[in-house]
Amino acid sequence: MTATITAALAGNPNCGKTTLFNALTGARQHVGNYPGVTVERRSGNVKTDTASLNVVDLPGTYSLTAYSPEELVARDFIVDERPQVVINVLDATSLERNLYLTIQFMELGAPMVLALNMMDAVKKQGKTIDTDKLSTLLGFPVVETVARTGLGKNALVQHAVAFARQKEKSWQPLHISYGPVLDPILNEMEEMIRANGFLDQRFPSRWIALKYLEEDEQVLKLGGGSGSKTHQQLKIIADKAKEKCFTTLEVGPEAVIADFRYGHIASMMKQGVVKGDTTHQRRHLSDKIDRVVTDQFFGPIIMLATLYGIFYITFPIGEIPMGWVEAFFEWLTNAATAIIPESLLQSLVVDGIIGGVGGVMGFVPLIMVMFMAITILEDLGYMARMAYMMDRVLRMFGLHGASLMPFIISGGIPGGCAVPGVMAARTLRSPKEKLATILTAPFMNCGAKVPVFLLLSAAFFPDNAARVMFGITIISWVVALLVAKLLRTTVIKGESTPFVMELPPYRIPTMKGVLIHTWERAWQYMKKAGTVILGISILIWAAMTFPGLPDESAGTFQAQRTAAEATLAAATTDQQRSALEQELMGINNMEAQAALKYSVAGRVGSAFEPVSKLAGFDWRTNIALLGGFAAKEVIVSSLGTAYSMGDVDPEASEGLGARLANDPNWSRATAMSLMIFVLLYAPCFVTVAVIGREASWGWAGFSVVFNTGLAFTLSVIVYHIM
Amino acid sequence: MTNTINLREMQVNQTGTIRSVRATGELGRRIRDMGLVPNTEIRIVGRAPLKDPVALRLLDFTITLRNNEADFITVEPTGE
Ligand SMILES: Nc1nc2c(ncn2[C@@H]2O[C@H](COP(=O)(O)OP(=O)(O)OP(=O)(O)O)[C@@H](O)[C@H]2O)c(=O)[nH]1
Ligand SMILES: [Mg+2]
């Protein structure tokens, strides 16, 4: 048995690390044509005949001096955890820029294997890369790969294993010259670091010196925290170096360092690493597309048309399989009702489990279609264009172009989920902008809220379902932007941060990628339905069932029933009989109502009714909304249970929507008010937990209270003006 | 130095060579990390609908930045 080798996949954003990770490990992590898709590290295993590897996929980073929180994840892993081998993935179509990070890895002394990815695109551009020469120049193995097809992955693994074994524990930092101004200073700093054993020799001393000159926040913090006086001395030298650079070279040390690094790369490239045509077919095409798609006039029109188009196709397409799923659950309900004798168990299975889970499952097809559309847009590279076009607008509201992705993932195009959406905010540099994004992303129209809107719009605004959905989505954006503005001008004031982003080339989405990603999302949704939602549904069912009516009132209903039955038996004409049957049903209804009202849920729901009435919500709706604090998916099913348990008309096999539409307590105003409330009130538990982790528990609590308050206020207003 | 202009003043489709990047600190580092360094050839691809940000084409890739960040960059336009 050999020990497991840890291999980290690192490189620039959007160079294909996750695609390669998936190819190597068989995982299905999210891939997208957008810089900054991966925000967390993920690991997976690869076994060969001779070794076993633990491969870690990292967020992309342009430099080892991290800029945003997700880049910090990558840098910390490489710097602190020191994987046995770093698989440096490079986008070979922009080799020079990608090598900038490689050089920094080399200065750190990391043992590396280079994966020159996107070789298919390089070939299309008519270029060739002399990998042997590059390998000799750098002193590391270089493997050509096409991560999308898995080409070169075996060679890569072999090199990584061999290299990890051979170089074990010896990190050999590269020394490059930083010119006559900085070199003597670097030497002096290095000397000092070595003499004092500064930072326990955990990093190469020249690397620490460079980081002091570059004013790397993390290293300075680490140095300051070590309590060593070397820290102060290094800072003094760094300050002097800065002055000297400005007086002699007119730029800061970080600029000098960057220049020399690029110079080092350029001198390597000059030796003929890349050959061939330098006119870029593909980029020309991308540029041409951009000329239209991001045009000052057509750009916004195309963007809105695209979004509206998604609604326009999703509903008709999604409805067909949705019908099948609904029919299946209807059949299941009937079967369960027939097989299980009337009892608590029947009620649990039919109302609690099938009702709860089926209510959510019915929407899987729709979510899949929506999500497929989002995936295609993302894979094409369109999201990056949207971020670019929207930056100016988002900035007016105290947000940032990079806030767009978290919004969209959260449901800016319906069907998303705020949990990964909040995580995606890690690509934001400034903690203030990040916080504002995190706090407003949960307003978006996530996949769990969609069912509520579909139900209500179909019942109360038939023929206009897609338009209502579009309207709701627009409202979610408007509220998110306004709240962001409010927060950014009050509690989280602060400057905006730069928007420097790469626009990736347009790429044709791969069928496989789109299907896998869509399936992943659908599977997550279904898994949640089968676990969390199932659990909550059972809990809510129990809360709506227990305690049962006390004996005396149950007795009263029983007595009424017996009396009615006796008269029914004595009835002679059909007319009399049907009138009496009506009466009997009325008694049953009243009993069921009374029972529901007597239950824990009924009591809680009723307790809130005096307040919730202001927005038009009765006690049954309150039960559903309380369930929605845990997970929004349960709102529709709890509403269904609350209305079916309190209403046992056997002929009312009509859907919940129709039942609500016919209910005298419901009107368009109620429906609209409820939609607004559901859209905006407290994020679900999981989202709150993620906000707690990404921001703080205080802010998580804030989002629960603030959002609910805002939602209620707006609902009351809507209810009264409608 | 010959005629250099501010990146902000460049027209769409105009080409030129970056002569200096005066941004310091974090922004300066970020710009350089992404490949905007002196002697790089650029072409203005376009501007976003509200005139800001601007998209630049470098030899191998495209970068977008805001006008107030572009202010730190001076470019020597190629003659036309
Ligand atoms: N043509 C081509 N495209 C590729 C290749 N590898 C990846 N891609 C595409 O490049 C894009 C980015 O891929 P990802 O795997 O998400 O990149 P990443 O490096 O993980 O990106 P971040 O997580 O954002 O840092 C996707 O659209 C991929 O389909 C390749 O070898 N050839
Ligand atoms: Mg990734």
Short mmCIF file of C-alpha atoms in Angstrom, two decimals, chain A residues 154-372:
data_model
loop_
_atom_site.label_atom_id
_atom_site.label_comp_id
_atom_site.label_asym_id
_atom_site.label_seq_id
_atom_site.Cartn_x
_atom_site.Cartn_y
_atom_site.Cartn_z
CA ASN A 154 -3.80 9.62 -18.10
CA ALA A 155 -0.43 11.01 -19.03
CA LEU A 156 -1.08 13.83 -16.61
CA VAL A 157 -1.79 11.48 -13.74
CA GLN A 158 1.30 9.41 -14.47
CA HIS A 159 3.50 12.48 -14.49
CA ALA A 160 1.92 13.78 -11.32
CA VAL A 161 2.51 10.50 -9.47
CA ALA A 162 6.06 10.13 -10.68
CA PHE A 163 6.84 13.72 -9.91
CA ALA A 164 5.30 13.66 -6.45
CA ARG A 165 7.35 10.62 -5.49
CA GLN A 166 10.59 11.91 -6.88
CA LYS A 167 10.38 15.40 -5.45
CA GLU A 168 8.83 14.52 -2.16
CA LYS A 169 9.37 17.11 0.54
CA SER A 170 11.81 19.18 -1.42
CA TRP A 171 10.38 22.49 -2.48
CA GLN A 172 12.89 24.26 -4.67
CA PRO A 173 12.04 27.91 -5.11
CA LEU A 174 12.97 29.65 -8.35
CA HIS A 175 15.04 32.84 -8.14
CA ILE A 176 14.43 35.40 -10.77
CA SER A 177 16.12 38.74 -10.92
CA TYR A 178 14.08 41.84 -10.14
CA GLY A 179 16.63 44.28 -11.45
CA PRO A 180 19.27 46.55 -9.97
CA VAL A 181 16.88 48.44 -7.72
CA LEU A 182 15.09 45.59 -6.01
CA ASP A 183 17.65 42.77 -6.07
CA PRO A 184 19.95 44.21 -3.37
CA ILE A 185 16.95 45.00 -1.21
CA LEU A 186 15.58 41.49 -1.66
CA ASN A 187 18.93 40.04 -0.69
CA GLU A 188 19.06 42.12 2.45
CA MET A 189 15.52 41.08 3.41
CA GLU A 190 16.24 37.43 2.69
CA GLU A 191 19.28 37.55 4.91
CA MET A 192 17.26 39.01 7.75
CA ILE A 193 14.48 36.47 7.36
CA ARG A 194 16.88 33.56 7.38
CA ALA A 195 18.92 34.85 10.31
CA ASN A 196 15.86 35.29 12.50
CA GLY A 197 14.08 32.14 11.41
CA PHE A 198 11.15 34.39 10.58
CA LEU A 199 7.81 32.57 10.15
CA ASP A 200 9.56 29.30 11.03
CA GLN A 201 10.96 28.89 7.55
CA ARG A 202 7.56 27.77 6.42
CA PHE A 203 7.97 29.67 3.18
CA PRO A 204 11.03 30.38 1.06
CA SER A 205 12.67 33.51 2.44
CA ARG A 206 12.82 35.28 -0.92
CA TRP A 207 9.12 34.63 -1.34
CA ILE A 208 8.36 36.26 2.03
CA ALA A 209 10.53 39.22 1.06
CA LEU A 210 8.64 39.59 -2.22
CA LYS A 211 5.32 39.46 -0.42
CA TYR A 212 6.44 42.25 1.91
CA LEU A 213 7.31 44.34 -1.13
CA GLU A 214 4.02 43.51 -2.78
CA GLU A 215 2.25 44.36 0.48
CA ASP A 216 0.41 41.05 0.52
CA GLU A 217 -2.31 41.42 3.13
CA GLN A 218 -2.22 37.82 4.30
CA VAL A 219 1.51 37.53 4.68
CA LEU A 220 1.70 40.88 6.47
CA LYS A 221 -1.00 39.73 8.86
CA LEU A 222 0.81 36.47 9.45
CA GLY A 223 4.08 38.31 10.04
CA GLY A 224 2.46 40.83 12.35
CA GLY A 225 0.80 38.06 14.31
CA SER A 226 4.06 36.19 14.81
CA GLY A 227 5.15 38.84 17.33
CA SER A 228 8.64 38.85 15.86
CA LYS A 229 10.40 42.18 15.55
CA THR A 230 11.63 41.08 12.13
CA HIS A 231 8.17 42.02 10.90
CA GLN A 232 8.70 45.68 11.75
CA GLN A 233 12.19 45.69 10.30
CA LEU A 234 10.98 44.15 7.05
CA LYS A 235 8.23 46.71 6.80
CA ILE A 236 10.71 49.52 7.22
CA ILE A 237 12.86 48.13 4.43
CA ALA A 238 9.79 47.62 2.24
CA ASP A 239 8.75 51.23 2.77
CA LYS A 240 12.19 52.45 1.81
CA ALA A 241 12.13 50.23 -1.26
CA LYS A 242 8.83 51.77 -2.22
CA GLU A 243 10.26 55.25 -2.02
CA LYS A 244 13.28 54.24 -4.01
CA CYS A 245 11.16 52.63 -6.71
CA PHE A 246 9.00 55.70 -7.03
CA THR A 247 11.95 58.09 -7.25
CA THR A 248 14.03 56.04 -9.66
CA LEU A 249 11.42 54.12 -11.66
CA GLU A 250 8.25 56.18 -11.10
CA VAL A 251 6.21 53.12 -10.19
CA GLY A 252 5.70 51.06 -7.05
CA PRO A 253 7.59 47.88 -6.22
CA GLU A 254 4.58 45.72 -7.13
CA ALA A 255 4.72 47.12 -10.66
CA VAL A 256 8.43 46.46 -10.91
CA ILE A 257 7.93 42.91 -9.71
CA ALA A 258 5.14 42.29 -12.22
CA ASP A 259 7.24 43.73 -15.04
CA PHE A 260 10.13 41.45 -14.29
CA ARG A 261 7.90 38.42 -14.03
CA TYR A 262 6.32 39.16 -17.40
CA GLY A 263 9.79 39.87 -18.73
CA HIS A 264 10.96 36.47 -17.55
CA ILE A 265 8.01 34.84 -19.35
CA ALA A 266 8.56 36.88 -22.49
CA SER A 267 12.18 35.82 -22.66
CA MET A 268 11.09 32.18 -22.51
CA MET A 269 8.43 32.67 -25.15
CA LYS A 270 10.93 34.34 -27.44
CA GLN A 271 12.72 31.05 -27.77
CA GLY A 272 9.91 29.84 -29.96
CA VAL A 273 7.47 28.10 -27.64
CA VAL A 274 4.39 29.13 -29.58
CA LYS A 275 4.46 28.88 -33.34
CA GLY A 276 2.03 29.71 -36.04
CA ASP A 277 -0.68 32.00 -37.01
CA THR A 278 -1.40 34.81 -34.61
CA THR A 279 -4.66 35.86 -36.19
CA HIS A 280 -7.32 34.39 -34.03
CA GLN A 281 -10.21 32.95 -35.92
CA ARG A 282 -12.27 32.17 -32.90
CA ARG A 283 -11.66 35.42 -31.17
CA HIS A 284 -12.58 37.24 -34.29
CA LEU A 285 -15.85 35.43 -34.19
CA SER A 286 -16.31 36.24 -30.49
CA ASP A 287 -15.54 39.88 -31.18
CA LYS A 288 -18.05 39.98 -34.00
CA ILE A 289 -20.74 38.45 -31.84
CA ASP A 290 -19.94 40.89 -29.07
CA ARG A 291 -20.29 43.79 -31.42
CA VAL A 292 -23.99 42.96 -31.63
CA VAL A 293 -24.70 41.27 -28.33
CA THR A 294 -23.13 43.96 -26.16
CA ASP A 295 -24.06 46.81 -28.44
CA GLN A 296 -25.18 49.96 -26.66
CA PHE A 297 -28.59 49.77 -28.25
CA PHE A 298 -29.17 46.10 -29.08
CA GLY A 299 -27.40 44.73 -26.01
CA PRO A 300 -30.11 45.53 -23.46
CA ILE A 301 -32.86 44.58 -25.89
CA ILE A 302 -31.26 41.20 -26.56
CA MET A 303 -30.82 40.67 -22.83
CA LEU A 304 -34.46 41.33 -22.00
CA ALA A 305 -35.65 39.36 -25.01
CA THR A 306 -33.52 36.42 -23.91
CA LEU A 307 -34.96 36.48 -20.41
CA TYR A 308 -38.51 36.83 -21.65
CA GLY A 309 -37.86 34.12 -24.21
CA ILE A 310 -36.88 31.76 -21.45
CA PHE A 311 -40.25 32.25 -19.78
CA TYR A 312 -42.02 31.97 -23.05
CA ILE A 313 -40.52 28.57 -23.87
CA THR A 314 -40.28 27.16 -20.38
CA PHE A 315 -43.95 27.11 -19.55
CA PRO A 316 -45.35 25.31 -22.59
CA ILE A 317 -42.45 22.85 -22.62
CA GLY A 318 -42.42 22.32 -18.87
CA GLU A 319 -46.15 21.80 -18.66
CA ILE A 320 -46.18 18.60 -20.67
CA PRO A 321 -43.99 16.43 -18.44
CA MET A 322 -45.46 18.24 -15.44
CA GLY A 323 -48.83 16.77 -16.41
CA TRP A 324 -47.35 13.28 -16.42
CA VAL A 325 -45.79 13.69 -13.00
CA GLU A 326 -49.02 15.07 -11.60
CA ALA A 327 -51.02 12.22 -13.12
CA PHE A 328 -48.64 9.75 -11.56
CA PHE A 329 -49.05 11.21 -8.09
CA GLU A 330 -52.80 11.34 -8.52
CA TRP A 331 -52.77 7.68 -9.35
CA LEU A 332 -50.56 7.03 -6.35
CA THR A 333 -52.96 8.92 -4.10
CA ASN A 334 -55.90 6.92 -5.34
CA ALA A 335 -54.03 3.67 -4.99
CA ALA A 336 -52.94 4.48 -1.45
CA THR A 337 -56.46 5.54 -0.50
CA ALA A 338 -57.83 2.29 -1.86
CA ILE A 339 -55.23 0.00 -0.30
CA ILE A 340 -54.88 1.53 3.15
CA PRO A 341 -58.08 1.48 5.19
CA GLU A 342 -59.32 4.83 6.43
CA SER A 343 -57.17 5.62 9.44
CA LEU A 344 -54.44 7.86 10.73
CA LEU A 345 -52.02 5.86 8.63
CA GLN A 346 -53.97 6.58 5.47
CA SER A 347 -54.00 10.25 6.31
CA LEU A 348 -50.25 10.19 6.98
CA VAL A 349 -49.47 8.47 3.70
CA VAL A 350 -51.93 10.34 1.53
CA ASP A 351 -51.94 13.83 3.02
CA GLY A 352 -48.55 13.93 4.66
CA ILE A 353 -46.18 11.95 2.47
CA ILE A 354 -47.67 11.75 -1.02
CA GLY A 355 -49.17 15.20 -0.76
CA GLY A 356 -45.97 16.72 0.59
CA VAL A 357 -43.44 15.06 -1.68
CA GLY A 358 -45.69 14.84 -4.72
CA GLY A 359 -46.45 18.53 -4.49
CA VAL A 360 -42.77 19.29 -4.88
CA MET A 361 -41.91 16.58 -7.40
CA GLY A 362 -44.53 17.88 -9.78
CA PHE A 363 -42.33 20.88 -10.46
CA VAL A 364 -39.16 18.98 -11.28
CA PRO A 365 -39.74 19.06 -15.06
CA LEU A 366 -40.27 22.80 -15.03
CA ILE A 367 -37.20 23.43 -12.92
CA MET A 368 -35.23 21.25 -15.31
CA VAL A 369 -36.27 23.21 -18.37
CA MET A 370 -35.52 26.54 -16.68
CA PHE A 371 -32.22 25.31 -15.49
CA MET A 372 -31.25 23.97 -18.85
#
